[in-house]
Coordinates of C-alpha atoms in Angstrom, one line a residue:
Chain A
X1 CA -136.4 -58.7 145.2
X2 CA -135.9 -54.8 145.2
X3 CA -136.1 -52.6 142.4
X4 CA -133.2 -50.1 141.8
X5 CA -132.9 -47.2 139.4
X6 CA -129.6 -46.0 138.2
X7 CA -127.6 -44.0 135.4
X8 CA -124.4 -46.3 134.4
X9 CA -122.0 -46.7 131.8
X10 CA -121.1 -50.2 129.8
X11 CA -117.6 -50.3 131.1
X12 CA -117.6 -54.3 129.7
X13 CA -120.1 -56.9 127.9
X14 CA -119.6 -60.2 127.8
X15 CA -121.7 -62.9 125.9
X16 CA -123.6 -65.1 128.5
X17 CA -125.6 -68.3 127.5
X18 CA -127.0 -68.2 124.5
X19 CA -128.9 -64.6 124.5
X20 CA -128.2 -62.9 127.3
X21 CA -125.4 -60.3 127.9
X22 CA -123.1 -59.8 131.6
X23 CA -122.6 -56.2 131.5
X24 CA -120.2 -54.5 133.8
X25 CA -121.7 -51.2 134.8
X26 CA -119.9 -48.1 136.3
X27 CA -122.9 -46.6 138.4
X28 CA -123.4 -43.2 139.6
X29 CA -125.0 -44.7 143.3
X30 CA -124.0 -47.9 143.4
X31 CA -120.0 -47.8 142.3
X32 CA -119.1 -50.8 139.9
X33 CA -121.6 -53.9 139.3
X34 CA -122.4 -56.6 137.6
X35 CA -125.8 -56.7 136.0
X36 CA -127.5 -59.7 133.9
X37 CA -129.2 -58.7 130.8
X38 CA -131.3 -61.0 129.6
X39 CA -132.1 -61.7 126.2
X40 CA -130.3 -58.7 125.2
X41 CA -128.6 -60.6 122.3
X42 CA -131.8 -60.4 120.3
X43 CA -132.6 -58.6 117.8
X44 CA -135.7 -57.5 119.4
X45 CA -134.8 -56.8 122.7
X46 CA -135.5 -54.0 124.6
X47 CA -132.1 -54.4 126.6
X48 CA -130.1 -54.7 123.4
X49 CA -129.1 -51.1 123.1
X50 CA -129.2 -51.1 126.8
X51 CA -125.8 -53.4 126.7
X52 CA -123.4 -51.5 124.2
X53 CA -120.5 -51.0 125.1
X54 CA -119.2 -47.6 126.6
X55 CA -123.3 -46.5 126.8
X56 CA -124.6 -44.3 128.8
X57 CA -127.9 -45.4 130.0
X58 CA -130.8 -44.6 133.0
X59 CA -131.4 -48.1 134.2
X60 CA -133.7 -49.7 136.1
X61 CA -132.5 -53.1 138.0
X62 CA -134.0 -55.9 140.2
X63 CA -132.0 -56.8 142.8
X64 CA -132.3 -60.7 143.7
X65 CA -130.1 -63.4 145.4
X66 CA -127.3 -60.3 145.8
X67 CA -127.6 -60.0 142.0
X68 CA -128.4 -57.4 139.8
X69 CA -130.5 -57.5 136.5
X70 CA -131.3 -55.0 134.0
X71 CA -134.9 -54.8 133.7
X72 CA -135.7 -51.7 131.9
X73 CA -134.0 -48.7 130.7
X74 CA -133.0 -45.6 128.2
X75 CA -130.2 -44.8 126.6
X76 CA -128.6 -41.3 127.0
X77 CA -125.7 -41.5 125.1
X78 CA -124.1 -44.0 122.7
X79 CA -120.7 -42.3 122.0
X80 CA -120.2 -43.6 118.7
X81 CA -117.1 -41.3 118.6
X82 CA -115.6 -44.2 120.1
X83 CA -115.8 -46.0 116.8
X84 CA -114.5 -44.2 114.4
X85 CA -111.0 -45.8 115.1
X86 CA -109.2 -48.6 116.5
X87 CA -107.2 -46.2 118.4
X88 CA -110.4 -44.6 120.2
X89 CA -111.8 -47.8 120.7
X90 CA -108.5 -49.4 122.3
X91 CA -107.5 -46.1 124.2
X92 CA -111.4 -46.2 125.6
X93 CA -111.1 -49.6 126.3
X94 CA -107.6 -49.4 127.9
X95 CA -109.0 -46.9 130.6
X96 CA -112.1 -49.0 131.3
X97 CA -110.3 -51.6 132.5
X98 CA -108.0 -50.0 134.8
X99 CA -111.2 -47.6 135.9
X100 CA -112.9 -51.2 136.0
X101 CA -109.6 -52.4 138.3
X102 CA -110.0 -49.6 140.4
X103 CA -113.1 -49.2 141.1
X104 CA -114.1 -53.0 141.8
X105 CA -113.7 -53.0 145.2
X106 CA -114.1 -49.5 146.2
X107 CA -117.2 -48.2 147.9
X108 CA -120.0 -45.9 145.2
X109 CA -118.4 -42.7 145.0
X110 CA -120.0 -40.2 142.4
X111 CA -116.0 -39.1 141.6
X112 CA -115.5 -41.3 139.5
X113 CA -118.8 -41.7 137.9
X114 CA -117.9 -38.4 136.9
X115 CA -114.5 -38.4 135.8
X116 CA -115.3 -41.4 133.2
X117 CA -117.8 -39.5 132.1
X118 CA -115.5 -36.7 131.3
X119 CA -113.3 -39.0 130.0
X120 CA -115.0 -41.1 128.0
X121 CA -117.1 -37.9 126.2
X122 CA -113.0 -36.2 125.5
X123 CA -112.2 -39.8 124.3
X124 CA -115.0 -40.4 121.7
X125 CA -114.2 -36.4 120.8
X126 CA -110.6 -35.6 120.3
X127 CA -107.6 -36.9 118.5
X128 CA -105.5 -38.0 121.3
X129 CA -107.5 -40.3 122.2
X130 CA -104.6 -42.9 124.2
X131 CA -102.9 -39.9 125.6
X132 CA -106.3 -38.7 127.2
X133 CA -106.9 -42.5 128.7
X134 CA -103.3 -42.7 129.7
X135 CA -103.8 -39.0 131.8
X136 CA -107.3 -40.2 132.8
X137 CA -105.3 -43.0 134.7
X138 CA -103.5 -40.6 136.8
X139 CA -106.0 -38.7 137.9
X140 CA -108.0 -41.9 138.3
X141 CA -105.0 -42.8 140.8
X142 CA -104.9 -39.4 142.4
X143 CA -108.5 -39.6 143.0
X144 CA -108.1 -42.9 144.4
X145 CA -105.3 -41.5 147.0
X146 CA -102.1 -42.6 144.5
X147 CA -101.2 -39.6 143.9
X148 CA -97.8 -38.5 142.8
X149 CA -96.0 -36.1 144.7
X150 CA -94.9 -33.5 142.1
X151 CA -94.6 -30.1 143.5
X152 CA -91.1 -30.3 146.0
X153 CA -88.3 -33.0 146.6
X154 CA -89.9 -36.5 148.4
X155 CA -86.7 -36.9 149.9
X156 CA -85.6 -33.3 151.4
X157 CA -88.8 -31.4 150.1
X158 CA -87.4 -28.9 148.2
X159 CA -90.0 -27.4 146.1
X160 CA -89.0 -28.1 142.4
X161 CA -90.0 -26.3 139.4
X162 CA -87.7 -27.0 136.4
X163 CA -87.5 -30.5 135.2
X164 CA -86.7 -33.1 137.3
X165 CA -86.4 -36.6 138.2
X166 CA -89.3 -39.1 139.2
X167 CA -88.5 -41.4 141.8
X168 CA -91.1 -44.6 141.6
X169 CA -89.7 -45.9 145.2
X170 CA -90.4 -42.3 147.0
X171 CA -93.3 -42.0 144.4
X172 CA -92.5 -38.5 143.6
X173 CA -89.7 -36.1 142.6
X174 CA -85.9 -35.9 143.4
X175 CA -84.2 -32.8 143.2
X176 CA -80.3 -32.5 142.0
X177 CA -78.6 -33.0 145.3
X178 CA -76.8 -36.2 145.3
X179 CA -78.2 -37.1 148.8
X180 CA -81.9 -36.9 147.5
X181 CA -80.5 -38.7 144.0
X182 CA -78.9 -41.7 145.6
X183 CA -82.0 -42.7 147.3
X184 CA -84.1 -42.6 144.5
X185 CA -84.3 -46.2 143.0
X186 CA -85.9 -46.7 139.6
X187 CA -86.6 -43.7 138.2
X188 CA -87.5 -41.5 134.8
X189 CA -86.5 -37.7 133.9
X190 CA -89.6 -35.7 133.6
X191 CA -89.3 -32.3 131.2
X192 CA -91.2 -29.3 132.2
X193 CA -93.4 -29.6 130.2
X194 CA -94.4 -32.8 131.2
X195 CA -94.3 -32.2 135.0
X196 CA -96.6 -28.7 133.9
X197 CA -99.1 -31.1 132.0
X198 CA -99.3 -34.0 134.9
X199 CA -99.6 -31.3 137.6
X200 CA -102.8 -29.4 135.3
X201 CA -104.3 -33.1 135.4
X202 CA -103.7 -33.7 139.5
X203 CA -105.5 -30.5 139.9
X204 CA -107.8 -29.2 137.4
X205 CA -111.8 -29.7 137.6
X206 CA -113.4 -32.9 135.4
X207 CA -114.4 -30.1 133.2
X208 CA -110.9 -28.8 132.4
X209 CA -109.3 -31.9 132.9
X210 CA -108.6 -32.3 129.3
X211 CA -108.0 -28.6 128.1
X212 CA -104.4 -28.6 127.4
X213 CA -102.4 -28.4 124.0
X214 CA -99.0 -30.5 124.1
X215 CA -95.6 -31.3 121.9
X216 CA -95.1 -34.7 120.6
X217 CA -92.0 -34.4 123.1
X218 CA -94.0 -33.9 126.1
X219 CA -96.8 -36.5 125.1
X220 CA -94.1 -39.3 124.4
X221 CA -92.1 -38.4 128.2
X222 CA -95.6 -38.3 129.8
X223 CA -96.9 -41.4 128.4
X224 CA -93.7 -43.3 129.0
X225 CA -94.2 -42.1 133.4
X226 CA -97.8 -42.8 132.8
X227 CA -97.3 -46.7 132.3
X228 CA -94.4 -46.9 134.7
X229 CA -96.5 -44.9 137.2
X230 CA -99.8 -47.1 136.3
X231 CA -97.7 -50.6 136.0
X232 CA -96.1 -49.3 139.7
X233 CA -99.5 -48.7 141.3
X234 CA -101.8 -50.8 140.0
X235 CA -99.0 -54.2 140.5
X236 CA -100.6 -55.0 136.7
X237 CA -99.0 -55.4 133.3
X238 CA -101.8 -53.4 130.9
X239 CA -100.9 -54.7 127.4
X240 CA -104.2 -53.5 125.4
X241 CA -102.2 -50.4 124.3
X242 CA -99.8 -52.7 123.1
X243 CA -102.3 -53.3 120.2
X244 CA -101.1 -50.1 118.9
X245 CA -97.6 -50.5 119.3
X246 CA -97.9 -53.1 116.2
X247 CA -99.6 -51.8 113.3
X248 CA -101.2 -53.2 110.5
X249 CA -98.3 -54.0 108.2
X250 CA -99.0 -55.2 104.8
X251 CA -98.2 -53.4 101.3
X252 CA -101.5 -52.3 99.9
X253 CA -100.6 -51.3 96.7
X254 CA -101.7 -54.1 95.0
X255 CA -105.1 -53.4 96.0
X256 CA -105.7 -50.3 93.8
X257 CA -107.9 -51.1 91.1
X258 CA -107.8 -49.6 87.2
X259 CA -110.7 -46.6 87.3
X260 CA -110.6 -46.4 84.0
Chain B
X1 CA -122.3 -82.4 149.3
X2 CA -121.0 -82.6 145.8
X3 CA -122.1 -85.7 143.8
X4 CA -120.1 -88.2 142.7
X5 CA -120.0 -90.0 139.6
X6 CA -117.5 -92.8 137.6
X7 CA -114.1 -91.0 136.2
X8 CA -115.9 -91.4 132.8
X9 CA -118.8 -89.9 133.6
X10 CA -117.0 -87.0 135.5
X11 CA -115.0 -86.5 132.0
X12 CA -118.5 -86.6 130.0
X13 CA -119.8 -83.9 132.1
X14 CA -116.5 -81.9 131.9
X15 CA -116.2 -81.7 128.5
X16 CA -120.1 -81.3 127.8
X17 CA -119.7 -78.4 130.6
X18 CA -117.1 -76.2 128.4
X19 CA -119.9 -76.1 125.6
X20 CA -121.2 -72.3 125.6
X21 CA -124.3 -71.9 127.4
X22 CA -124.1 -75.2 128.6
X23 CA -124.1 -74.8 132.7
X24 CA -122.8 -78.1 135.5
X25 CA -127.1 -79.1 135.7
X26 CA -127.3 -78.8 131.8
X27 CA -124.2 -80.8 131.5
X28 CA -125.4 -83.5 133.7
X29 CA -128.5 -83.7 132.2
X30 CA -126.6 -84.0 128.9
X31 CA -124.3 -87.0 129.5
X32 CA -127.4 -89.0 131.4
X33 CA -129.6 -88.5 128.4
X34 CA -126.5 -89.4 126.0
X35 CA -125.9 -92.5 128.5
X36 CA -129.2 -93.8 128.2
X37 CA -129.5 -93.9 124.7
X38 CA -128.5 -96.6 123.6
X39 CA -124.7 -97.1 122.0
X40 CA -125.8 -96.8 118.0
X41 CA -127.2 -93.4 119.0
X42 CA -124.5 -92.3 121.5
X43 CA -121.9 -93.5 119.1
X44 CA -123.6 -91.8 116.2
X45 CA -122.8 -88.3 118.1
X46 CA -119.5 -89.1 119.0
X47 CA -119.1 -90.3 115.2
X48 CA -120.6 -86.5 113.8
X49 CA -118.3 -84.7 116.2
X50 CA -115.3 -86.7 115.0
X51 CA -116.0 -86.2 111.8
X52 CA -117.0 -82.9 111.5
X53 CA -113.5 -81.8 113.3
X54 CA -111.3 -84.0 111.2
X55 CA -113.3 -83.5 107.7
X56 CA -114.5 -79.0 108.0
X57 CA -111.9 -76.9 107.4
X58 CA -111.9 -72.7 106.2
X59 CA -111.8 -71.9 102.5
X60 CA -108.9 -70.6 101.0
X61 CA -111.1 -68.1 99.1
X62 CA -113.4 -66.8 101.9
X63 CA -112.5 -68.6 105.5
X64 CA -115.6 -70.2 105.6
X65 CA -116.2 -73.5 107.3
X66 CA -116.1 -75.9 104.6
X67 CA -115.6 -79.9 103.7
X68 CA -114.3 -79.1 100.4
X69 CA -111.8 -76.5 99.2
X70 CA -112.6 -74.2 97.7
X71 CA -116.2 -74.2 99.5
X72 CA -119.5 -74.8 97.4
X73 CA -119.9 -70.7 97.0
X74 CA -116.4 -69.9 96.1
X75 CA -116.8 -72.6 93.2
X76 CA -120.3 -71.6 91.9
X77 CA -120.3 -70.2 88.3
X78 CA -123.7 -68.3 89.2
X79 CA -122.4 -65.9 91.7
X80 CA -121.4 -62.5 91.0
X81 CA -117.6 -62.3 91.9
X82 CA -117.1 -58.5 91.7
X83 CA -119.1 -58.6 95.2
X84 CA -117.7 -59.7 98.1
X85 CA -119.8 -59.6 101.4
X86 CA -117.5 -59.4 105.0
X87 CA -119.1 -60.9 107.7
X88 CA -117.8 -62.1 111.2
X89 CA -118.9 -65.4 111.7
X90 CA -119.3 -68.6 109.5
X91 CA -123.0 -68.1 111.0
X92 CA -123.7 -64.8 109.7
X93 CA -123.3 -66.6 106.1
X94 CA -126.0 -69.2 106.3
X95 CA -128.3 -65.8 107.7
X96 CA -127.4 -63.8 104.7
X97 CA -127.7 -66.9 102.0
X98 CA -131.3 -67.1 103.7
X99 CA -131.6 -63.3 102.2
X100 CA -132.0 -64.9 98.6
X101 CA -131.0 -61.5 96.9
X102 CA -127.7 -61.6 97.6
X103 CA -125.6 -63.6 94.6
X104 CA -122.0 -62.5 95.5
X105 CA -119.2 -63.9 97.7
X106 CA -118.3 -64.0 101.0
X107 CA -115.4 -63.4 103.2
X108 CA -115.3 -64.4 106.8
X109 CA -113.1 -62.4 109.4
X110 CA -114.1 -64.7 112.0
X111 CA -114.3 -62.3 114.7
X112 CA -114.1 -58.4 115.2
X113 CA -111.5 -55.9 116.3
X114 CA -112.0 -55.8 120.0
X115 CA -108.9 -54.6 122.3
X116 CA -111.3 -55.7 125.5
X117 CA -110.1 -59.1 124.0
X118 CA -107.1 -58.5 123.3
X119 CA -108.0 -59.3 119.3
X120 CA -106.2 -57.1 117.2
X121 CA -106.4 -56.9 113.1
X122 CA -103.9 -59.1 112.7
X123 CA -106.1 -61.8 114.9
X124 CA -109.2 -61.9 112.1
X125 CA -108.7 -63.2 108.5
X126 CA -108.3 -59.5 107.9
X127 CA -104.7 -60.4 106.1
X128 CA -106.4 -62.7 104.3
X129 CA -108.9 -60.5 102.6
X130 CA -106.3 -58.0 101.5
X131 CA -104.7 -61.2 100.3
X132 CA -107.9 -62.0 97.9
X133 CA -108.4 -58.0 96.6
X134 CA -104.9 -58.4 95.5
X135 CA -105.1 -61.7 93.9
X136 CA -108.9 -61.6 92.3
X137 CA -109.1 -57.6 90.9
X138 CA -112.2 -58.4 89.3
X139 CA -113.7 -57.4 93.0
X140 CA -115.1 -53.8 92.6
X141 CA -117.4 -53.8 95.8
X142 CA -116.7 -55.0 99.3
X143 CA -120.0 -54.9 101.9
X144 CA -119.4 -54.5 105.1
X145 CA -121.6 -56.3 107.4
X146 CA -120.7 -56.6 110.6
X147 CA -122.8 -56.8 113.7
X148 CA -124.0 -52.9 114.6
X149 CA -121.3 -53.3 118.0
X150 CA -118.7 -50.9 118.5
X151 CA -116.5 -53.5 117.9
X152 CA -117.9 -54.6 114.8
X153 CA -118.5 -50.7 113.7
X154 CA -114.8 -49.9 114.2
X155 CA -113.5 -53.0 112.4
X156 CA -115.4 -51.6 109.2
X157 CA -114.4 -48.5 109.6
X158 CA -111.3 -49.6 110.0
X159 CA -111.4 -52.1 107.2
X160 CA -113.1 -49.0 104.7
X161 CA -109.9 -46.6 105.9
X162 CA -107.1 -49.5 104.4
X163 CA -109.1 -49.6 101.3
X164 CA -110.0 -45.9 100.9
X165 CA -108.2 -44.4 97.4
X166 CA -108.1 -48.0 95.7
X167 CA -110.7 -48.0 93.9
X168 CA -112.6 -50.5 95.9
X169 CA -116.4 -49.5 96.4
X170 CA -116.4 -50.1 100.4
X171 CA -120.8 -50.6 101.3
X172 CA -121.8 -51.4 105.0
X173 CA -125.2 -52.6 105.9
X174 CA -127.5 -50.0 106.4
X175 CA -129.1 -49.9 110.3
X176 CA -132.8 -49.1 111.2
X177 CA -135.8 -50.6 112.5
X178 CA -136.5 -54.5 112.6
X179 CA -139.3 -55.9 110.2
X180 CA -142.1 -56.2 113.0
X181 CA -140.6 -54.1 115.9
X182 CA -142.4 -51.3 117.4
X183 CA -141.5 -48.1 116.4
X184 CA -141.5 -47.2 119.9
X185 CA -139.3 -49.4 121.5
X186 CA -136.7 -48.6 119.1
X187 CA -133.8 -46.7 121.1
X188 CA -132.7 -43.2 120.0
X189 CA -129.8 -44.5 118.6
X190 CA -131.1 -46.8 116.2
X191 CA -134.0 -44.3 115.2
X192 CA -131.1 -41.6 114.7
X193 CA -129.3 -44.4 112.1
X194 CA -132.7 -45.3 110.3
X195 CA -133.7 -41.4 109.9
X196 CA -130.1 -40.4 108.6
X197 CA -130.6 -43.4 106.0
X198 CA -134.1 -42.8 105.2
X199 CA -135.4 -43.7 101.4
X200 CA -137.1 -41.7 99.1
X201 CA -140.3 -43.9 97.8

């Protein structure tokens, strides 16, 4: 039995037994684990706050039988943000799993300890919150060696800088010759704009990653090359933004009461 | 080597197995203790689950487990009906009724937002509440009490945003420190929440 100390963030929790908690943990040294918490459903317990979802926490584990279990802790930061609306909560969960997909088998590497940190701080923070999970996926790709090609032709390798077409068989652009266009298989027209906002996310520091203003043209053609791209890479379906897709429909103007 | 046991015993320790918390050893321990007793006693089990499954059903009020319809709070003449409580589980109702303050009604969501799930609104009785503030406008005050989760936090905020501008008082359940916790095992968090909803004495 060893004892480990680690910072980590709640990328899942799942009820176990009757009080404990299996927490999937995104660690800074140790890449994505599984950790036991016991007793952390209790009121009382001093794991509790340590198995939140999306926390950011310094852990201290025991390693035994090739398993990990929280033994002690402090939280850092709770990002409550998160709450304040289904669709921060569903774009942070969204990008947990595929970060959770992507990371699983991967060896530790402190990249992408960082970029969910960055990612889940802009989340809980701004008022994009699915378009910043959906762009948190590319670069999440990128950093994983997925990344698009989106500065010259993948066929002839014309450098392109006007709008262009995305070729998901070449995995990267296609410029206007019919040559390069025939060969392209499935593919989706990316504006300027949107090819100027995916190449700022390829390249710019976790601490710029996010500093960008958009139209609602641009964020609707992104986010449509986003899930293609994602669905493309990742061979996965993700339907948790579909929860959004579907709102809440129900006339409420029964409800309002006489203030009289 | 795996054991082996009879078909029926195999079954027994199947089914007892997809009980939560209940592990393969736990569920083997299970069916030999429930085989040993002898059949009044065994039958008398099998008799309570049957039962319970084909005689509990949810409110029509409040979506609470119940054997008659409307369930024994919903009927009561002595509870104040301009309050209803929101809870997540049939379970957190039997804690709060322990709270013996607490004379309003209930309604029962029977689970929380959580997209990790896949549940969305329209997979609690969330339809159902709005259903009941339409029907009964003699409800003026809706407490929120869902467990202090992200999940549960967002599903009341979410719940507070639909009924923000009708006239609805929306409460939640304020959060501090436990009765007999140490102040100083209580996280930041949770010390932040108590502070910001201190009490003048």
């Amino acid at each position: 039995m060893s004892k480990i100390s680690d910072k980590g963030f709640v990328m899942a929790s799942f009820p176990y037994r009757d009080r404990d908690r299996m927490l999937h943990i995104l660690t800074r040294d140790h890449g994505l684990i599984s950790a036991g918490a016991r007793g952390a459903c209790s009121v009382k317990s001093k794991l509790r706050p340590l198995s939140n979802l999306f926390s950011l926490c310094n852990y201290e584990f025991f390693y035994h039988k090739e398993r990990f279990y929280v033994d002690d802790g402090e939280v850092i930061e709770a990002f409550l943000g998160i709450s304040e609306s289904i669709e921060h909560l569903t774009a942070a969960s969204f990008a947990s799993e595929v970060f959770r997909d992507l990371t699983r088998n991967s060896p530790p590497d402190q990249k992408y300890f960082d970029l969910w940190a960055y990612t889940l701080y802009e989340i809980s923070q701004s008022e994009r919150p699915v378009l910043l999970s959906r762009l948190s996926t590319l670069r999440l790709l990128a950093e994983a060696g997925y990344a698009p090609q989106l500065e010259r032709c993948g066929s002839c390798q014309r450098p392109i800088s006007s709008d262009a077409t995305f070729s998901f068989q070449t995995s990267g652009l296609v410029c206007g010759s019919r040559a390069c266009e025939s060969a392209s298989g499935d593919s989706i027209r990316l504006s300027e704009g949107t090819l100027a906002l995916l190449r700022h996310v390829l390249t710019a520091p976790f601490n710029r990653l996010y500093r960008f203003t958009v139209t609602a043209d641009v964020e609707k053609n992104a986010s449509q090359f986003l899930d293609l791209y994602l669905c493309e890479k990742m061979e996965k379906d993700y339907k948790m933004l579909d929860l959004l897709e579907h709102p809440f429909d129900m006339d409420l103007s029964g409800l309002k009461r006489n203030c009289d | 080597m795996a054991m082996r046991f009879s078909p029926a015993i195999t079954r027994l320790i199947a089914e007892l197995n997809k009980l939560p918390g209940i592990g393969a050893k736990t569920a083997q321990r299970l069916a030999f203790h429930i085989l040993a007793q002898d059949n009044e006693q065994a039958l008398a089990l099998a008799d309570a689950i049957r039962d319970a499954k084909q005689d509990v059903t949810l409110c029509s009020e409040c979506c609470n487990l119940t054997e008659d319809d409307p369930c024994d709070i919903c009927r009561s003449q002595n509870r104040d009906r301009s309050v209803v409580c929101v809870v997540e589980n049939p379970r957190d109702v039997s804690v709060m009724e322990r709270v013996q303050n607490f004379d309003g009604l209930y309604h029962v969501l029977h689970g929380a937002i959580s997209p990790m799930e896949d549940i969305g609104p329209e997979d609690i009785k969330l339809r159902e509440l709005l259903q009941r503030l339409q029907q009964h406008q003699e409800i003026e005050e809706i407490i929120l009490a869902m467990n202090p989760s992200i999940e549960g936090e967002a599903t009341a905020l979410y719940i507070a945003r639909l009924l923000h501008k009708t006239g609805i008082k929306t409460t939640q359940l304020s959060h501090g420190i436990p009765m007999g916790a140490d102040l100083e095992y209580a996280d930041a968090e949770t010390l932040s929440r108590a502070l910001k909803n201190r009490q003048e004495l």
